[in-house]
DNA sequence: ACCCCGAATATTGTGTACAAACTCGGCACC
DNA sequence: GGTGCCGAGTTTGTACACAATATTCGGGGT
């Protein structure tokens, strides 16, 4: 049975990897709006009108509404009165989010150290090698997009090794930040890719050793090492209120 | 001093104060389903049929749908295939959630120590006194419901003192757990109310002293002191993988 | 007897119509 | 000339109708 009803305006931006080839409106609306926010097409503070988003994503208002609810829940959009707006991330807030991630994913690494499987450890090792291959050939940058993908996969693997739905849900929320901000602050320095991967190796070692304390602390340090620095700050102190 | 500070997550057990007596269907659906889950009326693993919930809450499927999305986002419901089910909280997961809360709210206390206002400090002091009055007159228990409300208000005040929407959103999610489980594990021992309030006083002192390190650690300890213990465990070790 | 296939049923997904609430602008009245 | 009220337009909220899909049960075939 072939669905002859291939969506009329199917081209759009959607290059989804849906297994069936079709993509349900709800997903298209959600991923479409989300990507628009994360990529900066929809800027912080922009009004999220349902009608306009429905046109933009090629669906109707119903899927858009549900997408908006989810986005509000994830912190990418905010309710304000009756309508919704793209969440804004002032620098202070981004800094807080990184400190939260340091603690959250640190604890995740602790849990993972107890529960991770050999297969998952292998996968982490594979990802580390892939990242190495990225930074190996041509000097450093230009592949930031690829690095981001592999890096996300690495962290996602650790997260899923916790076997905790709450942990995964909370981390997902804490990780959802417009890339603009990250790129702007962190990934401007190309050296970070190699350092980051060295830390990945340490994390893998800690997990393989089943050393929860080590895993928590190295993961926490890993994330703090990527914490953005306020543009106008040259070197030390200032917003370094973090430690334990 | 109740008017100004209406924290977003103050709805815990709180009864909504419908101004006109009218309540919008969306709210009724959301709070209705949420309370049903938290109170145990809808048990873990129960199927959340939209039609049935619409009848139960006296609305139509549309508000129910949006409520379900939000609940999934909060971790109280889970998607499974096409439909939704009440989230289950095995003991291991509850333990993890408390460890997460210890870190999350601990960091919240650190932030609050930097940003809290005198008015908020006063409010905290007032709440502590109210809790004292609860446990003062008649021995201990029976007022667990009142304690829960004041305790929630205390923590919500600290959270809102962080001025961080993400922190508040994440904590709200980490705090949403069916009360059944908490009561069953933690509040069975009546002594905890007094000890808990002594810790509240310490937290207040740390905040008033603007000592972020102290605040983080005492808050973390406070939450860990209420962490459930596996029913079959008598005394020490076992699931005590937590520390830093 | 068992397996596979198909229809009937139940449940969710989507679109749309309509209602309610808010906004903004103009006009009248003070 | 300023202020307040009222109405048109816009946007969100709610309900319902219909479509699509999963599920279950029954029948027929091997």
Short mmCIF file of C-alpha atoms (C1' of nucleotides) in Angstrom, two decimals:
data_model
loop_
_atom_site.label_atom_id
_atom_site.label_comp_id
_atom_site.label_asym_id
_atom_site.label_seq_id
_atom_site.Cartn_x
_atom_site.Cartn_y
_atom_site.Cartn_z
CA UNK A 1 0.00 0.00 0.00
CA UNK A 2 1.64 3.18 -1.21
CA UNK A 3 0.56 6.48 0.21
CA UNK A 4 -0.09 8.38 -3.01
CA UNK A 5 -0.51 11.48 -0.94
CA UNK A 6 3.05 12.71 -0.92
CA UNK A 7 3.02 16.07 0.69
CA UNK A 8 2.69 18.86 -1.84
CA UNK A 9 5.41 21.21 -0.70
CA UNK A 10 7.79 18.58 0.55
CA UNK A 11 11.03 20.22 -0.40
CA UNK A 12 11.46 22.91 2.25
CA UNK A 13 14.56 22.66 4.40
CA UNK A 14 13.68 19.27 5.76
CA UNK A 15 16.43 16.78 5.11
CA UNK A 16 15.19 14.45 7.80
CA UNK A 17 16.45 10.94 8.00
CA UNK A 18 13.04 9.46 8.64
CA UNK A 19 13.03 5.78 8.06
CA UNK A 20 9.83 5.76 6.07
CA UNK A 21 10.80 8.67 3.92
CA UNK A 22 7.75 10.48 5.20
CA UNK A 23 7.82 12.86 8.07
CA UNK A 24 4.88 13.55 10.24
CA UNK A 25 3.76 17.13 10.59
CA UNK A 26 4.29 17.07 14.33
CA UNK A 27 7.94 16.20 13.90
CA UNK A 28 8.42 18.65 11.11
CA UNK A 29 6.96 21.42 13.17
CA UNK A 30 8.99 20.55 16.24
CA UNK A 31 12.32 20.03 14.57
CA UNK A 32 11.75 22.92 12.22
CA UNK A 33 11.05 25.45 14.93
CA UNK A 34 13.74 24.03 17.15
CA UNK A 35 16.36 24.25 14.48
CA UNK A 36 15.27 27.74 13.62
CA UNK A 37 15.83 28.75 17.21
CA UNK A 38 19.09 26.89 17.70
CA UNK A 39 20.52 28.11 14.44
CA UNK A 40 19.62 31.67 15.18
CA UNK A 41 17.12 32.13 12.37
CA UNK A 42 14.61 32.90 15.07
CA UNK A 43 16.41 35.29 17.34
CA UNK A 44 15.98 35.65 21.06
CA UNK A 45 12.86 37.53 21.98
CA UNK A 46 11.16 36.95 18.64
CA UNK A 47 7.44 36.43 18.74
CA UNK A 48 6.37 32.87 17.95
CA UNK A 49 3.06 33.34 16.16
CA UNK A 50 1.31 30.07 15.53
CA UNK A 51 0.00 30.98 12.13
CA UNK A 52 3.36 32.12 10.86
CA UNK A 53 5.11 29.02 12.20
CA UNK A 54 2.48 26.82 10.61
CA UNK A 55 3.22 28.41 7.25
CA UNK A 56 6.94 28.20 7.86
CA UNK A 57 6.89 24.50 8.64
CA UNK A 58 4.25 23.59 6.11
CA UNK A 59 1.79 22.25 8.66
CA UNK A 60 -1.24 23.53 10.48
CA UNK A 61 -1.50 25.19 13.84
CA UNK A 62 -2.15 22.00 15.76
CA UNK A 63 1.31 20.45 15.42
CA UNK A 64 2.83 23.88 15.88
CA UNK A 65 1.05 24.29 19.18
CA UNK A 66 2.33 21.02 20.49
CA UNK A 67 5.81 21.82 19.32
CA UNK A 68 5.64 25.12 21.15
CA UNK A 69 4.60 23.40 24.37
CA UNK A 70 7.55 21.10 24.15
CA UNK A 71 9.91 23.95 23.39
CA UNK A 72 8.65 25.88 26.36
CA UNK A 73 9.25 22.80 28.47
CA UNK A 74 12.79 22.58 27.14
CA UNK A 75 13.45 26.18 27.92
CA UNK A 76 13.92 27.28 24.33
CA UNK A 77 10.70 29.27 24.30
CA UNK A 78 8.93 31.19 27.01
CA UNK A 79 5.31 31.91 27.77
CA UNK A 80 4.55 35.53 28.14
CA UNK A 81 0.94 36.33 28.64
CA UNK A 82 -0.93 34.51 25.98
CA UNK A 83 1.74 33.97 23.41
CA UNK A 84 5.23 32.61 23.21
CA UNK A 85 8.61 34.11 22.49
CA UNK A 86 12.04 32.73 21.72
CA UNK A 87 13.94 32.40 24.97
CA UNK A 88 16.79 34.78 25.51
CA UNK A 89 20.09 33.68 26.92
CA UNK A 90 21.98 36.53 28.49
CA UNK A 91 25.56 35.70 29.24
CA UNK A 92 24.93 35.16 32.92
CA UNK A 93 22.37 32.52 32.07
CA UNK A 94 24.68 30.69 29.71
CA UNK A 95 27.31 30.61 32.41
CA UNK A 96 24.81 29.18 34.86
CA UNK A 97 23.79 26.52 32.39
CA UNK A 98 27.37 25.38 32.00
CA UNK A 99 27.80 25.15 35.74
CA UNK A 100 24.63 23.11 35.91
CA UNK A 101 25.81 20.85 33.13
CA UNK A 102 29.11 20.34 34.93
CA UNK A 103 27.26 19.01 37.94
CA UNK A 104 24.56 17.14 36.07
CA UNK A 105 26.75 15.38 33.55
CA UNK A 106 29.39 14.89 36.18
CA UNK A 107 26.94 12.89 38.19
CA UNK A 108 25.85 11.16 35.02
CA UNK A 109 29.41 10.01 34.50
CA UNK A 110 29.44 8.67 38.05
CA UNK A 111 26.34 6.65 37.35
CA UNK A 112 27.65 5.54 34.00
CA UNK A 113 30.81 4.25 35.64
CA UNK A 114 28.65 1.77 37.50
CA UNK A 115 26.34 0.79 34.70
CA UNK A 116 28.06 1.20 31.38
CA UNK A 117 28.49 -1.87 29.19
CA UNK A 118 31.50 -3.04 27.28
CA UNK A 119 29.75 -2.26 24.01
CA UNK A 120 29.17 1.31 25.10
CA UNK A 121 32.77 1.67 26.14
CA UNK A 122 33.75 0.50 22.69
CA UNK A 123 31.45 3.03 21.13
CA UNK A 124 33.03 5.81 23.15
CA UNK A 125 36.47 4.67 22.08
CA UNK A 126 35.32 4.69 18.47
CA UNK A 127 33.98 8.22 18.77
CA UNK A 128 37.22 9.41 20.27
CA UNK A 129 39.12 7.98 17.34
CA UNK A 130 36.79 9.61 14.88
CA UNK A 131 37.33 12.94 16.53
CA UNK A 132 41.05 12.36 16.41
CA UNK A 133 40.85 11.70 12.70
CA UNK A 134 39.03 14.99 12.35
CA UNK A 135 41.71 17.10 13.93
CA UNK A 136 44.54 15.03 12.52
CA UNK A 137 44.67 15.62 8.75
CA UNK A 138 44.07 19.26 8.19
CA UNK A 139 45.21 21.44 11.02
CA UNK A 140 42.22 22.22 13.12
CA UNK A 141 39.09 24.10 12.39
CA UNK A 142 36.63 24.15 9.49
CA UNK A 143 35.16 20.86 10.73
CA UNK A 144 33.54 22.32 13.77
CA UNK A 145 30.21 21.06 12.59
CA UNK A 146 31.48 17.47 12.46
CA UNK A 147 33.15 17.80 15.80
CA UNK A 148 29.92 19.07 17.31
CA UNK A 149 28.09 16.03 16.06
CA UNK A 150 30.62 13.53 17.34
CA UNK A 151 30.98 15.39 20.60
CA UNK A 152 27.24 15.32 21.10
CA UNK A 153 27.23 11.61 20.37
CA UNK A 154 29.93 11.04 22.96
CA UNK A 155 28.04 12.82 25.67
CA UNK A 156 24.78 11.23 24.65
CA UNK A 157 26.34 7.81 24.97
CA UNK A 158 27.50 8.53 28.49
CA UNK A 159 24.09 9.87 29.34
CA UNK A 160 22.30 6.83 28.04
CA UNK A 161 24.67 4.60 29.99
CA UNK A 162 23.12 5.95 33.16
CA UNK A 163 19.89 4.11 32.37
CA UNK A 164 18.08 6.99 34.01
CA UNK A 165 15.26 8.62 32.04
CA UNK A 166 15.23 11.62 34.36
CA UNK A 167 18.93 12.17 33.94
CA UNK A 168 18.61 12.05 30.19
CA UNK A 169 15.61 14.32 30.15
CA UNK A 170 17.23 16.92 32.40
CA UNK A 171 20.50 16.87 30.54
CA UNK A 172 18.77 17.24 27.23
CA UNK A 173 17.11 20.34 28.57
CA UNK A 174 20.32 21.77 29.95
CA UNK A 175 22.11 21.18 26.67
CA UNK A 176 19.58 22.94 24.46
CA UNK A 177 21.18 26.27 23.80
CA UNK A 178 21.40 28.27 20.60
CA UNK A 179 24.63 27.30 18.91
CA UNK A 180 25.28 30.90 18.10
CA UNK A 181 26.22 31.55 21.66
CA UNK A 182 28.45 28.54 22.01
CA UNK A 183 30.32 29.10 18.79
CA UNK A 184 30.69 32.71 19.58
CA UNK A 185 32.22 32.09 22.98
CA UNK A 186 33.83 28.69 23.00
CA UNK A 187 34.63 27.18 19.67
CA UNK A 188 36.33 30.23 18.38
CA UNK A 189 39.58 28.79 19.64
CA UNK A 190 40.55 25.83 17.46
CA UNK A 191 42.88 24.34 20.02
CA UNK A 192 39.93 23.24 22.08
CA UNK A 193 39.08 20.30 19.87
CA UNK A 194 42.24 18.45 20.68
CA UNK A 195 42.17 19.28 24.33
CA UNK A 196 38.55 18.28 24.47
CA UNK A 197 39.32 14.91 23.00
CA UNK A 198 42.15 14.33 25.39
CA UNK A 199 39.64 14.86 28.13
CA UNK A 200 37.31 12.45 26.42
CA UNK A 201 40.01 9.86 26.67
CA UNK A 202 40.36 10.51 30.36
CA UNK A 203 36.62 10.13 30.78
CA UNK A 204 36.71 6.84 28.95
CA UNK A 205 39.51 5.62 31.18
CA UNK A 206 37.61 6.58 34.29
CA UNK A 207 34.51 4.81 33.08
CA UNK A 208 36.44 1.71 32.06
CA UNK A 209 38.04 1.66 35.49
CA UNK A 210 34.57 1.85 37.03
CA UNK A 211 35.82 4.73 39.12
CA UNK A 212 32.79 6.87 39.83
CA UNK A 213 34.59 9.62 41.68
CA UNK A 214 37.14 10.01 38.96
CA UNK A 215 34.49 9.94 36.28
CA UNK A 216 32.39 12.58 37.96
CA UNK A 217 35.24 14.96 38.51
CA UNK A 218 36.87 14.61 35.13
CA UNK A 219 33.55 15.02 33.36
CA UNK A 220 32.76 18.06 35.44
CA UNK A 221 36.15 19.54 34.65
CA UNK A 222 35.71 18.71 31.00
CA UNK A 223 32.53 20.71 30.79
CA UNK A 224 33.87 23.60 32.80
CA UNK A 225 36.81 23.79 30.44
CA UNK A 226 34.38 24.70 27.70
CA UNK A 227 32.49 27.23 29.76
CA UNK A 228 32.22 30.50 27.90
CA UNK A 229 34.15 33.49 29.08
CA UNK A 230 32.57 36.88 29.04
CA UNK A 231 33.78 38.61 25.88
CA UNK A 232 35.14 41.62 27.70
CA UNK A 233 37.12 39.56 30.21
CA UNK A 234 40.77 39.09 29.43
CA UNK A 235 42.15 36.45 31.71
CA UNK A 236 41.29 35.27 35.19
CA UNK A 237 39.00 35.80 38.16
CA UNK A 238 35.82 37.77 37.50
CA UNK A 239 32.97 35.32 36.99
CA UNK A 240 34.84 32.37 38.39
CA UNK A 241 32.51 31.73 41.25
CA UNK A 242 32.51 28.04 40.47
CA UNK A 243 34.30 25.31 42.33
CA UNK A 244 33.75 22.74 45.02
CA UNK B 1 4.30 39.40 52.24
CA UNK B 2 2.73 37.03 49.87
CA UNK B 3 1.86 39.22 46.93
CA UNK B 4 5.05 39.84 45.02
CA UNK B 5 6.84 36.55 44.89
CA UNK B 6 4.80 34.09 42.95
CA UNK B 7 7.24 31.43 41.98
CA UNK B 8 6.43 29.37 38.95
CA UNK B 9 6.71 26.08 40.74
CA UNK B 10 4.71 27.04 43.78
CA UNK B 11 1.80 25.01 42.61
CA UNK B 12 3.09 21.88 44.26
CA UNK B 13 0.14 20.83 46.30
CA UNK B 14 -1.30 24.30 46.30
CA UNK B 15 -4.91 24.78 45.46
CA UNK B 16 -5.40 27.14 42.60
CA UNK B 17 -6.95 30.41 43.59
CA UNK B 18 -9.35 30.87 40.73
CA UNK B 19 -10.20 34.51 40.81
CA UNK B 20 -13.55 34.42 39.06
CA UNK B 21 -14.33 30.88 39.84
CA UNK B 22 -13.63 30.13 36.22
CA UNK B 23 -10.71 28.01 35.25
CA UNK B 24 -9.52 27.61 31.74
CA UNK B 25 -9.81 24.12 30.33
CA UNK B 26 -6.11 23.96 29.60
CA UNK B 27 -5.25 24.57 33.22
CA UNK B 28 -7.90 22.23 34.48
CA UNK B 29 -6.65 19.46 32.26
CA UNK B 30 -3.03 20.03 33.20
CA UNK B 31 -3.45 20.38 36.93
CA UNK B 32 -6.06 17.67 37.02
CA UNK B 33 -3.94 15.06 35.33
CA UNK B 34 -0.86 16.16 37.18
CA UNK B 35 -2.50 15.89 40.53
CA UNK B 36 -3.94 12.56 39.62
CA UNK B 37 -0.46 11.29 38.87
CA UNK B 38 1.22 12.87 41.88
CA UNK B 39 -1.47 11.72 44.27
CA UNK B 40 -1.35 8.21 42.99
CA UNK B 41 -4.83 8.10 41.52
CA UNK B 42 -3.18 7.36 38.23
CA UNK B 43 -0.65 4.72 39.03
CA UNK B 44 2.69 4.21 37.34
CA UNK B 45 2.38 2.52 33.99
CA UNK B 46 -1.29 3.41 33.57
CA UNK B 47 -2.37 4.22 30.05
CA UNK B 48 -3.21 7.87 29.50
CA UNK B 49 -6.01 7.77 26.96
CA UNK B 50 -6.94 11.20 25.71
CA UNK B 51 -10.64 10.53 25.55
CA UNK B 52 -10.78 9.21 29.09
CA UNK B 53 -8.75 12.11 30.44
CA UNK B 54 -10.95 14.58 28.61
CA UNK B 55 -13.97 13.12 30.34
CA UNK B 56 -12.15 13.00 33.67
CA UNK B 57 -11.16 16.65 33.55
CA UNK B 58 -14.34 17.89 31.94
CA UNK B 59 -12.64 19.29 28.87
CA UNK B 60 -12.05 18.18 25.32
CA UNK B 61 -9.10 16.34 23.87
CA UNK B 62 -7.26 19.47 22.78
CA UNK B 63 -6.34 20.77 26.22
CA UNK B 64 -5.65 17.23 27.33
CA UNK B 65 -3.18 16.77 24.53
CA UNK B 66 -1.26 19.85 25.47
CA UNK B 67 -1.28 18.86 29.09
CA UNK B 68 0.15 15.48 28.17
CA UNK B 69 2.96 17.10 26.19
CA UNK B 70 3.90 19.18 29.16
CA UNK B 71 3.76 16.21 31.48
CA UNK B 72 5.99 14.22 29.20
CA UNK B 73 8.39 17.12 29.23
CA UNK B 74 8.34 17.14 33.01
CA UNK B 75 9.02 13.46 33.18
CA UNK B 76 5.72 12.52 34.77
CA UNK B 77 4.46 10.79 31.64
CA UNK B 78 6.27 8.87 28.95
CA UNK B 79 5.74 8.40 25.27
CA UNK B 80 5.56 4.83 24.21
CA UNK B 81 4.77 4.30 20.59
CA UNK B 82 1.78 6.41 19.87
CA UNK B 83 0.28 6.87 23.27
CA UNK B 84 1.36 7.96 26.71
CA UNK B 85 1.69 6.23 30.04
CA UNK B 86 2.21 7.38 33.57
CA UNK B 87 5.93 7.38 34.31
CA UNK B 88 7.18 4.75 36.67
CA UNK B 89 9.67 5.51 39.37
CA UNK B 90 11.54 2.43 40.44
CA UNK B 91 13.51 2.91 43.61
CA UNK B 92 16.78 3.31 41.78
CA UNK B 93 15.34 6.19 39.82
CA UNK B 94 14.05 7.96 42.89
CA UNK B 95 17.47 7.67 44.46
CA UNK B 96 19.03 9.16 41.36
CA UNK B 97 16.58 12.03 41.39
CA UNK B 98 17.51 12.90 44.95
CA UNK B 99 21.18 12.87 44.09
CA UNK B 100 20.44 15.15 41.18
CA UNK B 101 18.42 17.47 43.36
CA UNK B 102 21.26 17.61 45.86
CA UNK B 103 23.58 18.91 43.18
CA UNK B 104 21.05 21.09 41.39
CA UNK B 105 19.58 22.81 44.41
CA UNK B 106 22.99 22.92 46.02
CA UNK B 107 24.21 25.00 43.13
CA UNK B 108 21.00 27.00 43.30
CA UNK B 109 21.82 27.89 46.88
CA UNK B 110 25.27 29.01 45.76
CA UNK B 111 23.73 31.31 43.20
CA UNK B 112 21.13 32.50 45.64
CA UNK B 113 23.83 33.43 48.12
CA UNK B 114 25.05 35.97 45.60
CA UNK B 115 21.74 37.29 44.45
CA UNK B 116 19.15 36.94 47.16
CA UNK B 117 17.49 40.10 48.48
CA UNK B 118 16.82 41.11 52.03
CA UNK B 119 13.10 40.67 51.45
CA UNK B 120 13.63 37.11 50.35
CA UNK B 121 15.79 36.40 53.35
CA UNK B 122 12.96 37.70 55.51
CA UNK B 123 10.53 35.45 53.74
CA UNK B 124 12.73 32.45 54.37
CA UNK B 125 12.97 33.36 58.04
CA UNK B 126 9.20 33.63 58.17
CA UNK B 127 8.73 30.22 56.62
CA UNK B 128 11.15 28.69 59.09
CA UNK B 129 9.15 30.13 61.96
CA UNK B 130 5.93 28.84 60.51
CA UNK B 131 7.38 25.38 60.26
CA UNK B 132 8.56 25.67 63.83
CA UNK B 133 5.07 26.57 64.95
CA UNK B 134 3.85 23.46 63.15
CA UNK B 135 6.06 21.05 65.00
CA UNK B 136 5.86 22.98 68.24
CA UNK B 137 2.32 22.60 69.63
CA UNK B 138 1.31 19.05 69.05
CA UNK B 139 4.17 16.62 69.02
CA UNK B 140 5.04 15.91 65.46
CA UNK B 141 3.15 14.41 62.65
CA UNK B 142 -0.42 14.74 61.30
CA UNK B 143 0.59 18.06 59.73
CA UNK B 144 2.74 16.54 57.10
CA UNK B 145 0.61 18.14 54.45
CA UNK B 146 1.21 21.61 55.88
CA UNK B 147 4.89 20.94 56.28
CA UNK B 148 5.09 19.86 52.68
CA UNK B 149 3.56 23.12 51.56
CA UNK B 150 5.84 25.31 53.65
CA UNK B 151 8.85 23.23 52.76
CA UNK B 152 8.05 23.58 49.08
CA UNK B 153 7.69 27.32 49.55
CA UNK B 154 11.07 27.50 51.23
CA UNK B 155 12.82 25.73 48.44
CA UNK B 156 10.90 27.63 45.79
CA UNK B 157 12.01 30.89 47.35
CA UNK B 158 15.64 29.87 47.21
CA UNK B 159 15.19 28.77 43.64
CA UNK B 160 13.61 32.01 42.58
CA UNK B 161 16.41 33.92 44.27
CA UNK B 162 18.77 32.50 41.67
CA UNK B 163 17.09 34.65 38.99
CA UNK B 164 17.79 31.84 36.58
CA UNK B 165 14.85 30.55 34.53
CA UNK B 166 16.77 27.44 33.54
CA UNK B 167 17.57 26.61 37.11
CA UNK B 168 13.97 26.99 38.11
CA UNK B 169 12.73 24.98 35.19
CA UNK B 170 15.15 22.13 35.78
CA UNK B 171 14.53 22.01 39.49
CA UNK B 172 10.81 21.99 38.98
CA UNK B 173 11.24 18.95 36.81
CA UNK B 174 13.51 17.20 39.26
CA UNK B 175 11.07 17.84 42.07
CA UNK B 176 8.02 16.41 40.35
CA UNK B 177 7.69 12.98 41.86
CA UNK B 178 4.60 11.16 43.00
CA UNK B 179 4.15 11.93 46.67
CA UNK B 180 3.33 8.35 47.35
CA UNK B 181 6.95 7.44 47.01
CA UNK B 182 8.22 10.26 49.17
CA UNK B 183 5.77 9.70 51.96
CA UNK B 184 6.38 6.03 51.85
CA UNK B 185 10.13 6.35 52.15
CA UNK B 186 10.95 9.58 53.85
CA UNK B 187 8.24 11.22 55.81
CA UNK B 188 7.36 8.13 57.69
CA UNK B 189 9.78 9.25 60.39
CA UNK B 190 8.26 12.23 62.20
CA UNK B 191 11.58 13.40 63.59
CA UNK B 192 12.61 14.62 60.21
CA UNK B 193 10.49 17.74 60.34
CA UNK B 194 12.47 19.28 63.16
CA UNK B 195 15.80 18.22 61.81
CA UNK B 196 14.80 19.50 58.42
CA UNK B 197 13.95 22.89 59.81
CA UNK B 198 17.20 23.09 61.70
CA UNK B 199 18.88 22.61 58.37
CA UNK B 200 16.69 25.29 56.89
CA UNK B 201 18.03 27.65 59.48
CA UNK B 202 21.57 26.74 58.51
CA UNK B 203 20.74 27.40 54.90
CA UNK B 204 19.34 30.78 55.79
CA UNK B 205 22.47 31.62 57.74
CA UNK B 206 24.67 30.64 54.83
CA UNK B 207 22.63 32.73 52.44
CA UNK B 208 22.58 35.71 54.78
CA UNK B 209 26.36 35.42 55.12
CA UNK B 210 26.60 35.41 51.33
CA UNK B 211 28.76 32.33 51.62
CA UNK B 212 28.22 30.43 48.40
CA UNK B 213 30.35 27.44 49.31
CA UNK B 214 28.61 26.99 52.60
CA UNK B 215 25.21 27.44 51.03
CA UNK B 216 25.86 24.88 48.34
CA UNK B 217 27.14 22.27 50.70
CA UNK B 218 24.54 22.67 53.39
CA UNK B 219 21.72 22.62 50.86
CA UNK B 220 23.16 19.54 49.25
CA UNK B 221 23.44 17.85 52.61
CA UNK B 222 19.91 18.92 53.48
CA UNK B 223 18.49 17.20 50.46
CA UNK B 224 20.59 14.10 50.86
CA UNK B 225 19.34 13.81 54.42
CA UNK B 226 15.87 13.27 53.02
CA UNK B 227 16.98 10.79 50.41
CA UNK B 228 14.90 7.65 50.57
CA UNK B 229 16.38 4.45 51.84
CA UNK B 230 15.56 1.21 50.18
CA UNK B 231 12.87 -0.45 52.28
CA UNK B 232 14.81 -3.66 52.77
CA UNK B 233 18.00 -1.90 53.87
CA UNK B 234 18.60 -1.66 57.59
CA UNK B 235 21.43 0.74 58.18
CA UNK B 236 24.48 1.75 56.21
CA UNK B 237 26.42 1.21 52.99
CA UNK B 238 24.51 -0.38 50.11
CA UNK B 239 23.21 2.35 47.85
CA UNK B 240 25.41 5.05 49.33
CA UNK B 241 27.39 5.71 46.20
CA UNK B 242 26.92 9.41 46.70
CA UNK B 243 29.50 11.88 47.87
CA UNK B 244 31.99 14.37 46.56
"C1'" DA C 1 -3.59 -27.46 15.10
"C1'" DC C 2 -1.20 -23.54 13.90
"C1'" DC C 3 -0.23 -19.61 11.26
"C1'" DC C 4 -1.30 -15.90 8.43
"C1'" DC C 5 -4.17 -12.52 6.70
"C1'" DG C 6 -7.92 -9.21 6.84
"C1'" DA C 7 -11.58 -6.64 8.75
"C1'" DA C 8 -13.57 -4.22 12.61
"C1'" DT C 9 -12.51 -1.30 16.35
"C1'" DA C 10 -10.24 1.81 19.12
"C1'" DT C 11 -7.00 5.52 19.61
"C1'" DT C 12 -4.14 9.07 18.19
"C1'" DG C 13 -2.85 12.72 14.56
"C1'" DT C 14 -4.28 16.67 11.80
"C1'" DG C 15 -6.85 20.30 10.01
"C1'" DT C 16 -10.30 23.70 10.52
"C1'" DA C 17 -14.18 26.35 12.26
"C1'" DC C 18 -15.54 29.14 15.70
"C1'" DA C 19 -15.21 31.66 20.15
"C1'" DA C 20 -12.81 34.52 23.38
"C1'" DA C 21 -9.28 37.74 24.64
"C1'" DC C 22 -6.06 41.15 23.71
"C1'" DT C 23 -4.26 45.21 20.84
"C1'" DC C 24 -4.45 49.19 18.58
"C1'" DG C 25 -6.55 53.11 16.64
"C1'" DG C 26 -10.01 56.54 16.27
"C1'" DC C 27 -13.48 59.34 18.01
"C1'" DA C 28 -16.02 61.69 21.32
"C1'" DC C 29 -16.35 63.83 25.57
"C1'" DC C 30 -14.40 66.19 29.38
"C1'" DG D 1 -5.67 69.24 24.21
"C1'" DG D 2 -5.85 65.20 26.88
"C1'" DT D 3 -8.16 61.14 28.35
"C1'" DG D 4 -11.15 57.39 28.16
"C1'" DC D 5 -14.19 54.42 25.80
"C1'" DC D 6 -15.51 51.65 22.01
"C1'" DG D 7 -14.89 48.83 17.84
"C1'" DA D 8 -12.17 46.47 14.25
"C1'" DG D 9 -8.54 43.37 13.52
"C1'" DT D 10 -5.40 39.97 15.06
"C1'" DT D 11 -4.01 36.07 17.80
"C1'" DT D 12 -4.68 32.34 20.79
"C1'" DG D 13 -7.92 28.83 22.93
"C1'" DT D 14 -11.30 25.14 22.38
"C1'" DA D 15 -13.90 21.83 20.25
"C1'" DC D 16 -15.01 18.77 16.78
"C1'" DA D 17 -14.78 16.23 12.41
"C1'" DC D 18 -12.18 13.40 9.79
"C1'" DA D 19 -7.95 10.73 8.47
"C1'" DA D 20 -4.43 7.55 9.51
"C1'" DT D 21 -2.68 3.88 12.05
"C1'" DA D 22 -2.21 0.31 15.53
"C1'" DT D 23 -4.57 -3.61 17.68
"C1'" DT D 24 -7.30 -7.33 18.28
"C1'" DC D 25 -10.11 -10.88 16.99
"C1'" DG D 26 -11.96 -14.07 13.85
"C1'" DG D 27 -11.86 -16.89 9.80
"C1'" DG D 28 -9.80 -19.51 6.42
"C1'" DG D 29 -6.07 -21.97 4.52
"C1'" DT D 30 -2.16 -25.08 4.79
#
